[in-house]
Amino acid sequence: MKTLSALFISPHLDDVAFSCGGTLIKLALNGWNIINLTCFTKSILNPQGFALACQLDKGLSANVDYMELRRAEDLEFTRRAKVSETVWINFAEAPNRGYESAKDLFDGVHEDDEIWRDLAIELMEIVEESEVDAIFAPQGIGNHVDHLQTIRAVLSCNFQQPIFWYKDAPYAIRKPEARHSDLLPQSLFE
């Protein structure tokens, strides 16, 4: 009998853990092969401007590799959660792609930000190689641009596997009335 396999797509290194970590763990404990994929994990040495401010706001000095710390946390989560495979795609987070303020992160995708196209290519390769049976992806609650770009990439792939759209934490917790991204077909929620 084939072991079932699920791909959990996380825009950032904590999104799956916070948003649907319980589901991931339940599937792993029930024998599923779990792939935890994070889209935006690139280390940026000597961050500048808003990217640096995001790091300093967390009490980290400018010379710390912030993403290295987050990847270590992700590895600890995936180890404890019995994840079969961890995949980090080496794309930069929005503050390192020209988004210059917290408001900018939630104000819609910049016209020149086409990162979703490259992300779609990566996702298609991984899904094809891994022969996953189910995909979990964010709903885009909160409208963070990295979450929106992840949705664009997933939708453009036209995967044949069922996609389970999880509610993005902490945004769904902070504003329970918040809606999913308008990028998703309304029919999913009727």
mmCIF file of C-alpha atoms in Angstrom:
data_model
loop_
_atom_site.group_PDB
_atom_site.id
_atom_site.type_symbol
_atom_site.label_atom_id
_atom_site.label_comp_id
_atom_site.label_asym_id
_atom_site.label_seq_id
_atom_site.Cartn_x
_atom_site.Cartn_y
_atom_site.Cartn_z
ATOM 1 C CA MET A 1 0.000 0.000 0.000
ATOM 2 C CA LYS A 2 1.306 3.441 -0.969
ATOM 3 C CA THR A 3 2.151 5.849 1.838
ATOM 4 C CA LEU A 4 0.127 9.023 1.452
ATOM 5 C CA SER A 5 2.082 12.242 1.112
ATOM 6 C CA ALA A 6 1.214 15.881 1.860
ATOM 7 C CA LEU A 7 2.988 19.075 0.893
ATOM 8 C CA PHE A 8 2.587 21.971 3.326
ATOM 9 C CA ILE A 9 3.474 25.287 1.678
ATOM 10 C CA SER A 10 4.564 28.045 4.025
ATOM 11 C CA PRO A 11 5.372 31.549 2.783
ATOM 12 C CA HIS A 12 7.604 32.148 5.832
ATOM 13 C CA LEU A 13 9.423 29.859 8.204
ATOM 14 C CA ASP A 14 6.662 29.941 10.828
ATOM 15 C CA ASP A 15 3.419 30.090 8.850
ATOM 16 C CA VAL A 16 2.652 26.368 8.670
ATOM 17 C CA ALA A 17 3.696 25.815 12.291
ATOM 18 C CA PHE A 18 1.385 28.568 13.549
ATOM 19 C CA SER A 19 -1.460 28.102 11.072
ATOM 20 C CA CYS A 20 -1.883 24.355 10.629
ATOM 21 C CA GLY A 21 0.855 22.684 12.643
ATOM 22 C CA GLY A 22 -1.731 20.541 14.417
ATOM 23 C CA THR A 23 -2.996 19.149 11.116
ATOM 24 C CA LEU A 24 0.562 18.485 9.953
ATOM 25 C CA ILE A 25 1.392 16.607 13.172
ATOM 26 C CA LYS A 26 -1.849 14.596 13.055
ATOM 27 C CA LEU A 27 -1.119 13.456 9.493
ATOM 28 C CA ALA A 28 2.493 12.602 10.382
ATOM 29 C CA LEU A 29 1.350 10.548 13.383
ATOM 30 C CA ASN A 30 -1.066 8.712 11.084
ATOM 31 C CA GLY A 31 1.751 7.622 8.781
ATOM 32 C CA TRP A 32 1.674 10.313 6.113
ATOM 33 C CA ASN A 33 4.892 11.392 4.446
ATOM 34 C CA ILE A 34 5.058 15.141 5.198
ATOM 35 C CA ILE A 35 6.980 17.717 3.182
ATOM 36 C CA ASN A 36 7.224 21.137 4.813
ATOM 37 C CA LEU A 37 8.207 23.681 2.164
ATOM 38 C CA THR A 38 8.974 27.320 2.917
ATOM 39 C CA CYS A 39 9.104 29.828 0.066
ATOM 40 C CA PHE A 40 11.006 32.850 1.396
ATOM 41 C CA THR A 41 14.102 31.733 3.316
ATOM 42 C CA LYS A 42 17.047 33.542 1.740
ATOM 43 C CA SER A 43 19.691 34.977 4.050
ATOM 44 C CA ILE A 44 20.530 38.591 3.308
ATOM 45 C CA LEU A 45 23.840 39.668 4.761
ATOM 46 C CA ASN A 46 24.006 43.339 5.751
ATOM 47 C CA PRO A 47 20.281 44.087 5.382
ATOM 48 C CA GLN A 48 19.350 47.711 4.786
ATOM 49 C CA GLY A 49 16.391 50.023 5.363
ATOM 50 C CA PHE A 50 13.103 48.400 6.311
ATOM 51 C CA ALA A 51 14.602 44.893 6.167
ATOM 52 C CA LEU A 52 17.152 45.904 8.789
ATOM 53 C CA ALA A 53 14.454 47.602 10.881
ATOM 54 C CA CYS A 54 12.443 44.349 10.889
ATOM 55 C CA GLN A 55 15.464 42.554 12.301
ATOM 56 C CA LEU A 56 16.350 45.211 14.884
ATOM 57 C CA ASP A 57 12.709 45.339 16.072
ATOM 58 C CA LYS A 58 13.106 41.740 17.197
ATOM 59 C CA GLY A 59 16.100 42.628 19.369
ATOM 60 C CA LEU A 60 18.670 41.190 16.977
ATOM 61 C CA SER A 61 21.810 43.035 16.009
ATOM 62 C CA ALA A 62 22.520 44.013 12.416
ATOM 63 C CA ASN A 63 25.272 41.410 12.035
ATOM 64 C CA VAL A 64 23.057 38.418 12.931
ATOM 65 C CA ASP A 65 21.886 36.177 10.083
ATOM 66 C CA TYR A 66 18.203 36.415 10.959
ATOM 67 C CA MET A 67 17.107 33.795 8.450
ATOM 68 C CA GLU A 68 19.690 31.328 9.736
ATOM 69 C CA LEU A 69 18.099 31.625 13.188
ATOM 70 C CA ARG A 70 14.652 31.099 11.720
ATOM 71 C CA ARG A 71 15.769 28.089 9.682
ATOM 72 C CA ALA A 72 17.168 26.531 12.882
ATOM 73 C CA GLU A 73 13.780 27.066 14.570
ATOM 74 C CA ASP A 74 12.065 25.520 11.554
ATOM 75 C CA LEU A 75 14.308 22.459 11.731
ATOM 76 C CA GLU A 76 13.446 22.024 15.394
ATOM 77 C CA PHE A 77 9.722 22.267 14.619
ATOM 78 C CA THR A 78 9.947 19.783 11.748
ATOM 79 C CA ARG A 79 12.024 17.363 13.835
ATOM 80 C CA ARG A 80 9.499 17.404 16.669
ATOM 81 C CA ALA A 81 6.568 17.203 14.249
ATOM 82 C CA LYS A 82 8.029 14.127 12.507
ATOM 83 C CA VAL A 83 8.221 15.874 9.140
ATOM 84 C CA SER A 84 9.767 13.621 6.480
ATOM 85 C CA GLU A 85 11.364 16.359 4.404
ATOM 86 C CA THR A 86 12.065 20.057 4.846
ATOM 87 C CA VAL A 87 12.454 22.221 1.736
ATOM 88 C CA TRP A 88 13.614 25.833 1.815
ATOM 89 C CA ILE A 89 13.300 27.827 -1.380
ATOM 90 C CA ASN A 90 15.994 30.473 -1.521
ATOM 91 C CA PHE A 91 13.849 33.537 -2.277
ATOM 92 C CA ALA A 92 14.097 36.787 -0.308
ATOM 93 C CA GLU A 93 11.273 38.021 1.901
ATOM 94 C CA ALA A 94 9.356 41.113 0.777
ATOM 95 C CA PRO A 95 11.403 43.662 2.808
ATOM 96 C CA ASN A 96 14.383 42.596 0.693
ATOM 97 C CA ARG A 97 12.408 42.838 -2.571
ATOM 98 C CA GLY A 98 11.545 46.540 -2.406
ATOM 99 C CA TYR A 99 8.735 46.667 0.159
ATOM 100 C CA GLU A 100 9.734 49.593 2.350
ATOM 101 C CA SER A 101 7.342 49.666 5.328
ATOM 102 C CA ALA A 102 4.945 47.545 7.354
ATOM 103 C CA LYS A 103 2.058 49.257 5.532
ATOM 104 C CA ASP A 104 3.682 48.377 2.210
ATOM 105 C CA LEU A 105 3.740 44.666 3.175
ATOM 106 C CA PHE A 106 -0.057 44.637 3.439
ATOM 107 C CA ASP A 107 -0.981 47.167 0.732
ATOM 108 C CA GLY A 108 -0.914 44.852 -2.262
ATOM 109 C CA VAL A 109 1.742 43.341 -4.473
ATOM 110 C CA HIS A 110 4.013 45.749 -6.355
ATOM 111 C CA GLU A 111 3.487 45.583 -10.113
ATOM 112 C CA ASP A 112 7.140 44.748 -10.706
ATOM 113 C CA ASP A 113 7.226 41.930 -8.124
ATOM 114 C CA GLU A 114 6.989 38.826 -10.288
ATOM 115 C CA ILE A 115 8.517 36.408 -7.747
ATOM 116 C CA TRP A 116 5.406 34.217 -7.966
ATOM 117 C CA ARG A 117 6.432 33.063 -11.446
ATOM 118 C CA ASP A 118 9.751 31.649 -10.232
ATOM 119 C CA LEU A 119 8.044 30.233 -7.168
ATOM 120 C CA ALA A 120 5.515 28.418 -9.369
ATOM 121 C CA ILE A 121 8.337 26.719 -11.274
ATOM 122 C CA GLU A 122 9.886 25.530 -8.003
ATOM 123 C CA LEU A 123 6.541 24.276 -6.688
ATOM 124 C CA MET A 124 5.740 22.356 -9.882
ATOM 125 C CA GLU A 125 9.115 20.595 -9.771
ATOM 126 C CA ILE A 126 8.700 19.597 -6.135
ATOM 127 C CA VAL A 127 5.133 18.343 -6.584
ATOM 128 C CA GLU A 128 6.132 16.356 -9.665
ATOM 129 C CA GLU A 129 9.199 14.812 -7.977
ATOM 130 C CA SER A 130 7.431 14.048 -4.704
ATOM 131 C CA GLU A 131 4.159 12.692 -6.088
ATOM 132 C CA VAL A 132 2.185 14.319 -3.279
ATOM 133 C CA ASP A 133 -1.435 13.382 -2.656
ATOM 134 C CA ALA A 134 -2.541 16.617 -0.979
ATOM 135 C CA ILE A 135 -1.357 20.218 -0.815
ATOM 136 C CA PHE A 136 -1.857 22.728 1.994
ATOM 137 C CA ALA A 137 -1.470 26.433 1.174
ATOM 138 C CA PRO A 138 -2.372 29.766 2.825
ATOM 139 C CA GLN A 139 -5.652 31.606 2.250
ATOM 140 C CA GLY A 140 -3.913 34.985 2.332
ATOM 141 C CA ILE A 141 -5.830 36.296 5.335
ATOM 142 C CA GLY A 142 -4.118 39.542 6.278
ATOM 143 C CA ASN A 143 -2.981 40.233 2.693
ATOM 144 C CA HIS A 144 0.753 39.949 3.405
ATOM 145 C CA VAL A 145 2.409 40.221 -0.011
ATOM 146 C CA ASP A 146 4.500 37.069 0.455
ATOM 147 C CA HIS A 147 1.324 35.112 1.216
ATOM 148 C CA LEU A 148 -0.383 36.613 -1.849
ATOM 149 C CA GLN A 149 2.569 35.716 -4.060
ATOM 150 C CA THR A 150 2.451 32.173 -2.688
ATOM 151 C CA ILE A 151 -1.248 31.917 -3.581
ATOM 152 C CA ARG A 152 -0.578 33.248 -7.093
ATOM 153 C CA ALA A 153 2.135 30.631 -7.574
ATOM 154 C CA VAL A 154 -0.016 27.762 -6.286
ATOM 155 C CA LEU A 155 -3.019 28.756 -8.414
ATOM 156 C CA SER A 156 -0.908 29.149 -11.559
ATOM 157 C CA CYS A 157 0.346 25.564 -11.230
ATOM 158 C CA ASN A 158 -3.128 24.055 -11.769
ATOM 159 C CA PHE A 159 -2.275 21.128 -9.513
ATOM 160 C CA GLN A 160 -4.466 18.049 -9.865
ATOM 161 C CA GLN A 161 -4.100 17.218 -6.176
ATOM 162 C CA PRO A 162 -6.645 18.587 -3.717
ATOM 163 C CA ILE A 163 -5.540 21.865 -2.162
ATOM 164 C CA PHE A 164 -6.528 22.607 1.409
ATOM 165 C CA TRP A 165 -6.396 26.355 2.027
ATOM 166 C CA TYR A 166 -5.421 27.048 5.635
ATOM 167 C CA LYS A 167 -6.209 30.206 7.604
ATOM 168 C CA ASP A 168 -3.102 32.325 8.074
ATOM 169 C CA ALA A 169 -2.091 32.846 11.695
ATOM 170 C CA PRO A 170 -1.647 35.242 13.377
ATOM 171 C CA TYR A 171 -3.804 37.346 11.032
ATOM 172 C CA ALA A 172 -6.881 35.113 11.317
ATOM 173 C CA ILE A 173 -6.567 35.188 15.109
ATOM 174 C CA ARG A 174 -6.089 38.954 15.376
ATOM 175 C CA LYS A 175 -9.076 39.621 13.125
ATOM 176 C CA PRO A 176 -11.453 36.636 13.143
ATOM 177 C CA GLU A 177 -13.736 38.463 10.708
ATOM 178 C CA ALA A 178 -10.909 38.805 8.147
ATOM 179 C CA ARG A 179 -11.520 37.193 4.788
ATOM 180 C CA HIS A 180 -9.365 35.043 2.577
ATOM 181 C CA SER A 181 -7.544 36.665 -0.327
ATOM 182 C CA ASP A 182 -9.659 37.722 -3.287
ATOM 183 C CA LEU A 183 -7.216 35.737 -5.429
ATOM 184 C CA LEU A 184 -8.956 32.540 -4.326
ATOM 185 C CA PRO A 185 -12.142 31.499 -6.128
ATOM 186 C CA GLN A 186 -15.204 32.487 -4.105
ATOM 187 C CA SER A 187 -16.720 29.064 -4.837
ATOM 188 C CA LEU A 188 -14.251 27.527 -2.371
ATOM 189 C CA PHE A 189 -15.992 29.294 0.483
ATOM 190 C CA GLU A 190 -19.675 28.944 -0.420
#
